[in-house]
Amino acid sequence: VKRIKCGGCGAIVADNAAFQAHCTEVEHDDDFTYECEQVELVLGEGDELPDGHVDLESEGVHAFYNALSSEALSLSMRCTLAPFELDGKRYPTLEAAITADAVADLPSSEQRAAAVLSAVRAQYASEAAEGSGLAAHLLATGDKLLACVDLNPWLGIQAGDGISTGENRLGKALMAVRDELRAARG
C-alpha cells in the first residue's frame, strides 16, 4: 500500500490531503520544510485492506477481465455473444455501446454511470443474452462482488501493486442488473 511519510517527524499518512492536515495539526521543529516521501507498506497475512480496496482473489469476489477473447462466454464488455439494441441503435458488444460518443462525451461521472447501466440492462434483456447463456452466467455469480479488471480506473479495477484501485463502474452495473434479473425470475 502506498502512503506518505512526513520528513519532519516520520508519521505515515494516507495521502496528500492527509499530509497537509498533518502539517497544520502537528508541531514540527524550526527546520521543517514540509517535505515528504512516498513509501510502500507491505500488508501481512491477516492485515486488513485499506477502505475501498478489494482482494481480487477472495472467495466473495468474481474478477473478470475485459481483455478476454470476444468469443468467450464472459462478463467482459468485449463479449460478442449477445448483441443488443439501445435507443434504436444495434451494438455488437457492450464495449461498442459504452465507448460510443454519446456516452464518452457525457459531462459527469454519474451520467456516464447511468448510461453504462442502461447499456448493461439492454444487453442482458436481449434474447441473445438468454440464448447464449450470458444471463445465466451472470446469475451464476451469486452474491459475489463483480470486479472488472481493466486499465480504465473508472470502468474497472486495477491491481498493479496487488492492492486494487478504481471505481469498478462496469462491475457495479452488472451487480445491479444481476439483482434485477434475480428479482424478475422470482
PDB file of C-alpha atoms in Angstrom:
ATOM      1  CA  VAL A   1       0.000   0.000   0.000  1.00  0.00           C
ATOM      2  CA  LYS A   2       1.440   3.388  -0.944  1.00  0.00           C
ATOM      3  CA  ARG A   3       1.454   6.041   1.766  1.00  0.00           C
ATOM      4  CA  ILE A   4       3.102   9.404   2.511  1.00  0.00           C
ATOM      5  CA  LYS A   5       5.829   9.711   5.160  1.00  0.00           C
ATOM      6  CA  CYS A   6       6.421  13.070   6.822  1.00  0.00           C
ATOM      7  CA  GLY A   7      10.050  14.211   6.522  1.00  0.00           C
ATOM      8  CA  GLY A   8       9.814  16.101   9.791  1.00  0.00           C
ATOM      9  CA  CYS A   9       8.542  13.517  12.237  1.00  0.00           C
ATOM     10  CA  GLY A  10       8.243  10.263  10.282  1.00  0.00           C
ATOM     11  CA  ALA A  11       4.466   9.998  10.598  1.00  0.00           C
ATOM     12  CA  ILE A  12       2.774   7.856   7.943  1.00  0.00           C
ATOM     13  CA  VAL A  13      -0.412   9.273   6.404  1.00  0.00           C
ATOM     14  CA  ALA A  14      -2.766   8.028   3.696  1.00  0.00           C
ATOM     15  CA  ASP A  15      -2.414  10.696   1.001  1.00  0.00           C
ATOM     16  CA  ASN A  16      -1.510  14.292   0.127  1.00  0.00           C
ATOM     17  CA  ALA A  17      -4.623  15.722   1.780  1.00  0.00           C
ATOM     18  CA  ALA A  18      -3.835  13.849   4.988  1.00  0.00           C
ATOM     19  CA  PHE A  19      -0.243  15.119   4.833  1.00  0.00           C
ATOM     20  CA  GLN A  20      -1.483  18.714   4.555  1.00  0.00           C
ATOM     21  CA  ALA A  21      -3.781  18.193   7.527  1.00  0.00           C
ATOM     22  CA  HIS A  22      -0.938  16.567   9.487  1.00  0.00           C
ATOM     23  CA  CYS A  23       1.360  19.541   8.817  1.00  0.00           C
ATOM     24  CA  THR A  24      -1.178  22.031  10.175  1.00  0.00           C
ATOM     25  CA  GLU A  25      -2.069  19.943  13.238  1.00  0.00           C
ATOM     26  CA  VAL A  26       1.348  18.663  14.373  1.00  0.00           C
ATOM     27  CA  GLU A  27       4.078  20.972  15.618  1.00  0.00           C
ATOM     28  CA  HIS A  28       7.432  20.342  13.939  1.00  0.00           C
ATOM     29  CA  ASP A  29      10.849  21.847  14.662  1.00  0.00           C
ATOM     30  CA  ASP A  30      12.054  25.131  13.136  1.00  0.00           C
ATOM     31  CA  ASP A  31      13.919  23.339  10.312  1.00  0.00           C
ATOM     32  CA  PHE A  32      10.771  21.620   8.985  1.00  0.00           C
ATOM     33  CA  THR A  33      10.368  22.295   5.243  1.00  0.00           C
ATOM     34  CA  TYR A  34       7.108  20.417   4.538  1.00  0.00           C
ATOM     35  CA  GLU A  35       8.960  17.618   2.806  1.00  0.00           C
ATOM     36  CA  CYS A  36       7.524  14.161   2.461  1.00  0.00           C
ATOM     37  CA  GLU A  37       8.208  10.978   0.537  1.00  0.00           C
ATOM     38  CA  GLN A  38       6.054   8.223  -0.849  1.00  0.00           C
ATOM     39  CA  VAL A  39       6.630   4.910   0.898  1.00  0.00           C
ATOM     40  CA  GLU A  40       5.223   1.457   0.312  1.00  0.00           C
ATOM     41  CA  LEU A  41       3.886  -0.518   3.247  1.00  0.00           C
ATOM     42  CA  VAL A  42       3.645  -4.270   2.836  1.00  0.00           C
ATOM     43  CA  LEU A  43       0.488  -5.858   4.176  1.00  0.00           C
ATOM     44  CA  GLY A  44       0.989  -9.117   6.013  1.00  0.00           C
ATOM     45  CA  GLU A  45      -1.323 -12.093   6.049  1.00  0.00           C
ATOM     46  CA  GLY A  46      -4.362 -11.219   8.116  1.00  0.00           C
ATOM     47  CA  ASP A  47      -3.868  -7.441   7.757  1.00  0.00           C
ATOM     48  CA  GLU A  48      -6.985  -5.598   6.664  1.00  0.00           C
ATOM     49  CA  LEU A  49      -7.050  -3.968   3.247  1.00  0.00           C
ATOM     50  CA  PRO A  50      -7.449  -0.193   3.245  1.00  0.00           C
ATOM     51  CA  ASP A  51     -11.013   1.093   2.768  1.00  0.00           C
ATOM     52  CA  GLY A  52     -12.252   0.915  -0.805  1.00  0.00           C
ATOM     53  CA  HIS A  53      -9.836  -1.840  -1.848  1.00  0.00           C
ATOM     54  CA  VAL A  54     -10.742  -5.372  -2.906  1.00  0.00           C
ATOM     55  CA  ASP A  55      -8.849  -8.650  -2.673  1.00  0.00           C
ATOM     56  CA  LEU A  56      -9.417  -9.943  -6.204  1.00  0.00           C
ATOM     57  CA  GLU A  57      -8.620 -13.487  -5.128  1.00  0.00           C
ATOM     58  CA  SER A  58     -11.040 -13.756  -2.199  1.00  0.00           C
ATOM     59  CA  GLU A  59     -13.963 -16.191  -2.303  1.00  0.00           C
ATOM     60  CA  GLY A  60     -16.502 -13.363  -2.241  1.00  0.00           C
ATOM     61  CA  VAL A  61     -15.168 -11.801  -5.455  1.00  0.00           C
ATOM     62  CA  HIS A  62     -15.730 -12.783  -9.090  1.00  0.00           C
ATOM     63  CA  ALA A  63     -12.973 -10.993 -11.016  1.00  0.00           C
ATOM     64  CA  PHE A  64     -13.274 -10.812 -14.787  1.00  0.00           C
ATOM     65  CA  TYR A  65     -11.015  -9.272 -17.381  1.00  0.00           C
ATOM     66  CA  ASN A  66     -12.091  -7.055 -20.255  1.00  0.00           C
ATOM     67  CA  ALA A  67      -9.181  -8.375 -22.290  1.00  0.00           C
ATOM     68  CA  LEU A  68     -10.773 -11.814 -22.714  1.00  0.00           C
ATOM     69  CA  SER A  69     -11.478 -13.171 -26.167  1.00  0.00           C
ATOM     70  CA  SER A  70     -14.629 -11.719 -27.668  1.00  0.00           C
ATOM     71  CA  GLU A  71     -15.969 -15.219 -28.456  1.00  0.00           C
ATOM     72  CA  ALA A  72     -15.675 -16.474 -24.858  1.00  0.00           C
ATOM     73  CA  LEU A  73     -18.717 -16.575 -22.602  1.00  0.00           C
ATOM     74  CA  SER A  74     -17.739 -13.948 -20.044  1.00  0.00           C
ATOM     75  CA  LEU A  75     -18.834 -10.759 -18.366  1.00  0.00           C
ATOM     76  CA  SER A  76     -16.228  -8.892 -20.425  1.00  0.00           C
ATOM     77  CA  MET A  77     -17.592  -5.882 -22.274  1.00  0.00           C
ATOM     78  CA  ARG A  78     -15.962  -7.347 -25.405  1.00  0.00           C
ATOM     79  CA  CYS A  79     -18.149 -10.480 -25.401  1.00  0.00           C
ATOM     80  CA  THR A  80     -19.842 -10.752 -28.841  1.00  0.00           C
ATOM     81  CA  LEU A  81     -22.320 -13.494 -27.862  1.00  0.00           C
ATOM     82  CA  ALA A  82     -25.173 -11.105 -27.036  1.00  0.00           C
ATOM     83  CA  PRO A  83     -25.591  -8.195 -29.467  1.00  0.00           C
ATOM     84  CA  PHE A  84     -28.383  -5.817 -28.468  1.00  0.00           C
ATOM     85  CA  GLU A  85     -30.316  -2.667 -29.289  1.00  0.00           C
ATOM     86  CA  LEU A  86     -30.242   0.515 -27.276  1.00  0.00           C
ATOM     87  CA  ASP A  87     -32.041   3.715 -28.220  1.00  0.00           C
ATOM     88  CA  GLY A  88     -32.677   2.423 -31.733  1.00  0.00           C
ATOM     89  CA  LYS A  89     -29.051   1.505 -32.429  1.00  0.00           C
ATOM     90  CA  ARG A  90     -27.658  -2.024 -32.661  1.00  0.00           C
ATOM     91  CA  TYR A  91     -24.429  -2.775 -30.796  1.00  0.00           C
ATOM     92  CA  PRO A  92     -22.311  -5.914 -31.277  1.00  0.00           C
ATOM     93  CA  THR A  93     -20.817  -5.620 -27.771  1.00  0.00           C
ATOM     94  CA  LEU A  94     -21.223  -3.745 -24.542  1.00  0.00           C
ATOM     95  CA  GLU A  95     -17.890  -2.089 -25.303  1.00  0.00           C
ATOM     96  CA  ALA A  96     -19.313  -0.578 -28.504  1.00  0.00           C
ATOM     97  CA  ALA A  97     -22.200   0.960 -26.570  1.00  0.00           C
ATOM     98  CA  ILE A  98     -20.069   2.185 -23.657  1.00  0.00           C
ATOM     99  CA  THR A  99     -17.410   3.792 -25.838  1.00  0.00           C
ATOM    100  CA  ALA A 100     -19.906   5.428 -28.199  1.00  0.00           C
ATOM    101  CA  ASP A 101     -19.538   9.201 -28.364  1.00  0.00           C
ATOM    102  CA  ALA A 102     -22.938   9.675 -26.743  1.00  0.00           C
ATOM    103  CA  VAL A 103     -21.636   8.054 -23.539  1.00  0.00           C
ATOM    104  CA  ALA A 104     -17.995   9.152 -23.627  1.00  0.00           C
ATOM    105  CA  ASP A 105     -18.974  12.817 -24.007  1.00  0.00           C
ATOM    106  CA  LEU A 106     -21.334  12.920 -21.015  1.00  0.00           C
ATOM    107  CA  PRO A 107     -20.131  15.629 -18.627  1.00  0.00           C
ATOM    108  CA  SER A 108     -20.401  13.863 -15.268  1.00  0.00           C
ATOM    109  CA  SER A 109     -19.306  10.556 -13.854  1.00  0.00           C
ATOM    110  CA  GLU A 110     -22.844   9.842 -12.632  1.00  0.00           C
ATOM    111  CA  GLN A 111     -24.324  10.461 -16.089  1.00  0.00           C
ATOM    112  CA  ARG A 112     -21.781   8.092 -17.632  1.00  0.00           C
ATOM    113  CA  ALA A 113     -22.550   5.507 -14.924  1.00  0.00           C
ATOM    114  CA  ALA A 114     -26.281   5.762 -15.711  1.00  0.00           C
ATOM    115  CA  ALA A 115     -25.520   5.293 -19.428  1.00  0.00           C
ATOM    116  CA  VAL A 116     -23.376   2.217 -18.684  1.00  0.00           C
ATOM    117  CA  LEU A 117     -26.185   0.795 -16.536  1.00  0.00           C
ATOM    118  CA  SER A 118     -28.685   1.370 -19.383  1.00  0.00           C
ATOM    119  CA  ALA A 119     -26.394  -0.433 -21.821  1.00  0.00           C
ATOM    120  CA  VAL A 120     -25.890  -3.376 -19.453  1.00  0.00           C
ATOM    121  CA  ARG A 121     -29.667  -3.598 -18.902  1.00  0.00           C
ATOM    122  CA  ALA A 122     -30.285  -3.582 -22.655  1.00  0.00           C
ATOM    123  CA  GLN A 123     -27.707  -6.294 -23.306  1.00  0.00           C
ATOM    124  CA  TYR A 124     -28.925  -8.613 -20.556  1.00  0.00           C
ATOM    125  CA  ALA A 125     -32.579  -8.077 -21.520  1.00  0.00           C
ATOM    126  CA  SER A 126     -31.847  -9.240 -25.083  1.00  0.00           C
ATOM    127  CA  GLU A 127     -32.852 -12.641 -26.399  1.00  0.00           C
ATOM    128  CA  ALA A 128     -29.201 -13.195 -27.292  1.00  0.00           C
ATOM    129  CA  ALA A 129     -28.203 -12.916 -23.615  1.00  0.00           C
ATOM    130  CA  GLU A 130     -30.657 -15.688 -22.766  1.00  0.00           C
ATOM    131  CA  GLY A 131     -29.826 -17.846 -25.771  1.00  0.00           C
ATOM    132  CA  SER A 132     -26.045 -17.590 -25.365  1.00  0.00           C
ATOM    133  CA  GLY A 133     -26.119 -18.318 -21.649  1.00  0.00           C
ATOM    134  CA  LEU A 134     -24.760 -14.873 -20.792  1.00  0.00           C
ATOM    135  CA  ALA A 135     -27.657 -14.039 -18.433  1.00  0.00           C
ATOM    136  CA  ALA A 136     -27.298 -17.428 -16.712  1.00  0.00           C
ATOM    137  CA  HIS A 137     -23.546 -16.822 -16.406  1.00  0.00           C
ATOM    138  CA  LEU A 138     -24.217 -13.505 -14.650  1.00  0.00           C
ATOM    139  CA  LEU A 139     -26.748 -15.093 -12.301  1.00  0.00           C
ATOM    140  CA  ALA A 140     -24.312 -17.916 -11.506  1.00  0.00           C
ATOM    141  CA  THR A 141     -22.018 -15.402  -9.806  1.00  0.00           C
ATOM    142  CA  GLY A 142     -24.471 -15.441  -6.887  1.00  0.00           C
ATOM    143  CA  ASP A 143     -23.876 -12.621  -4.450  1.00  0.00           C
ATOM    144  CA  LYS A 144     -20.191 -12.175  -5.208  1.00  0.00           C
ATOM    145  CA  LEU A 145     -18.735  -8.754  -5.784  1.00  0.00           C
ATOM    146  CA  LEU A 146     -18.147  -8.431  -9.529  1.00  0.00           C
ATOM    147  CA  ALA A 147     -14.755  -6.854 -10.152  1.00  0.00           C
ATOM    148  CA  CYS A 148     -13.976  -5.737 -13.697  1.00  0.00           C
ATOM    149  CA  VAL A 149     -10.198  -5.778 -14.085  1.00  0.00           C
ATOM    150  CA  ASP A 150      -9.437  -3.103 -16.657  1.00  0.00           C
ATOM    151  CA  LEU A 151      -6.847  -0.424 -17.397  1.00  0.00           C
ATOM    152  CA  ASN A 152      -9.575   2.219 -17.185  1.00  0.00           C
ATOM    153  CA  PRO A 153      -9.800   3.111 -13.464  1.00  0.00           C
ATOM    154  CA  TRP A 154     -13.322   4.496 -13.852  1.00  0.00           C
ATOM    155  CA  LEU A 155     -14.733   1.456 -15.612  1.00  0.00           C
ATOM    156  CA  GLY A 156     -12.898  -1.200 -13.642  1.00  0.00           C
ATOM    157  CA  ILE A 157     -10.285  -2.028 -11.062  1.00  0.00           C
ATOM    158  CA  GLN A 158      -6.528  -2.125 -11.399  1.00  0.00           C
ATOM    159  CA  ALA A 159      -4.285  -4.099  -9.100  1.00  0.00           C
ATOM    160  CA  GLY A 160      -0.799  -3.125 -10.182  1.00  0.00           C
ATOM    161  CA  ASP A 161       0.751  -3.360  -6.722  1.00  0.00           C
ATOM    162  CA  GLY A 162      -1.530  -6.151  -5.543  1.00  0.00           C
ATOM    163  CA  ILE A 163      -3.859  -3.599  -3.969  1.00  0.00           C
ATOM    164  CA  SER A 164      -6.897  -2.716  -6.012  1.00  0.00           C
ATOM    165  CA  THR A 165      -7.794   0.803  -7.062  1.00  0.00           C
ATOM    166  CA  GLY A 166     -10.589   2.020  -9.298  1.00  0.00           C
ATOM    167  CA  GLU A 167     -14.291   2.753  -9.329  1.00  0.00           C
ATOM    168  CA  ASN A 168     -15.436  -0.536 -10.906  1.00  0.00           C
ATOM    169  CA  ARG A 169     -18.430   1.096 -12.631  1.00  0.00           C
ATOM    170  CA  LEU A 170     -18.957  -1.850 -15.002  1.00  0.00           C
ATOM    171  CA  GLY A 171     -18.856  -4.301 -12.108  1.00  0.00           C
ATOM    172  CA  LYS A 172     -21.378  -2.196 -10.179  1.00  0.00           C
ATOM    173  CA  ALA A 173     -23.717  -2.008 -13.196  1.00  0.00           C
ATOM    174  CA  LEU A 174     -23.516  -5.778 -13.669  1.00  0.00           C
ATOM    175  CA  MET A 175     -24.332  -6.368  -9.985  1.00  0.00           C
ATOM    176  CA  ALA A 176     -27.375  -4.087 -10.249  1.00  0.00           C
ATOM    177  CA  VAL A 177     -28.606  -5.920 -13.356  1.00  0.00           C
ATOM    178  CA  ARG A 178     -27.926  -9.279 -11.694  1.00  0.00           C
ATOM    179  CA  ASP A 179     -30.189  -8.215  -8.806  1.00  0.00           C
ATOM    180  CA  GLU A 180     -32.875  -7.091 -11.288  1.00  0.00           C
ATOM    181  CA  LEU A 181     -32.689 -10.390 -13.199  1.00  0.00           C
ATOM    182  CA  ARG A 182     -32.908 -12.379  -9.986  1.00  0.00           C
ATOM    183  CA  ALA A 183     -35.945 -10.358  -8.808  1.00  0.00           C
ATOM    184  CA  ALA A 184     -37.691 -10.757 -12.186  1.00  0.00           C
ATOM    185  CA  ARG A 185     -37.230 -14.534 -12.064  1.00  0.00           C
ATOM    186  CA  GLY A 186     -38.601 -14.716  -8.545  1.00  0.00           C
TER     187      GLY A 186
END
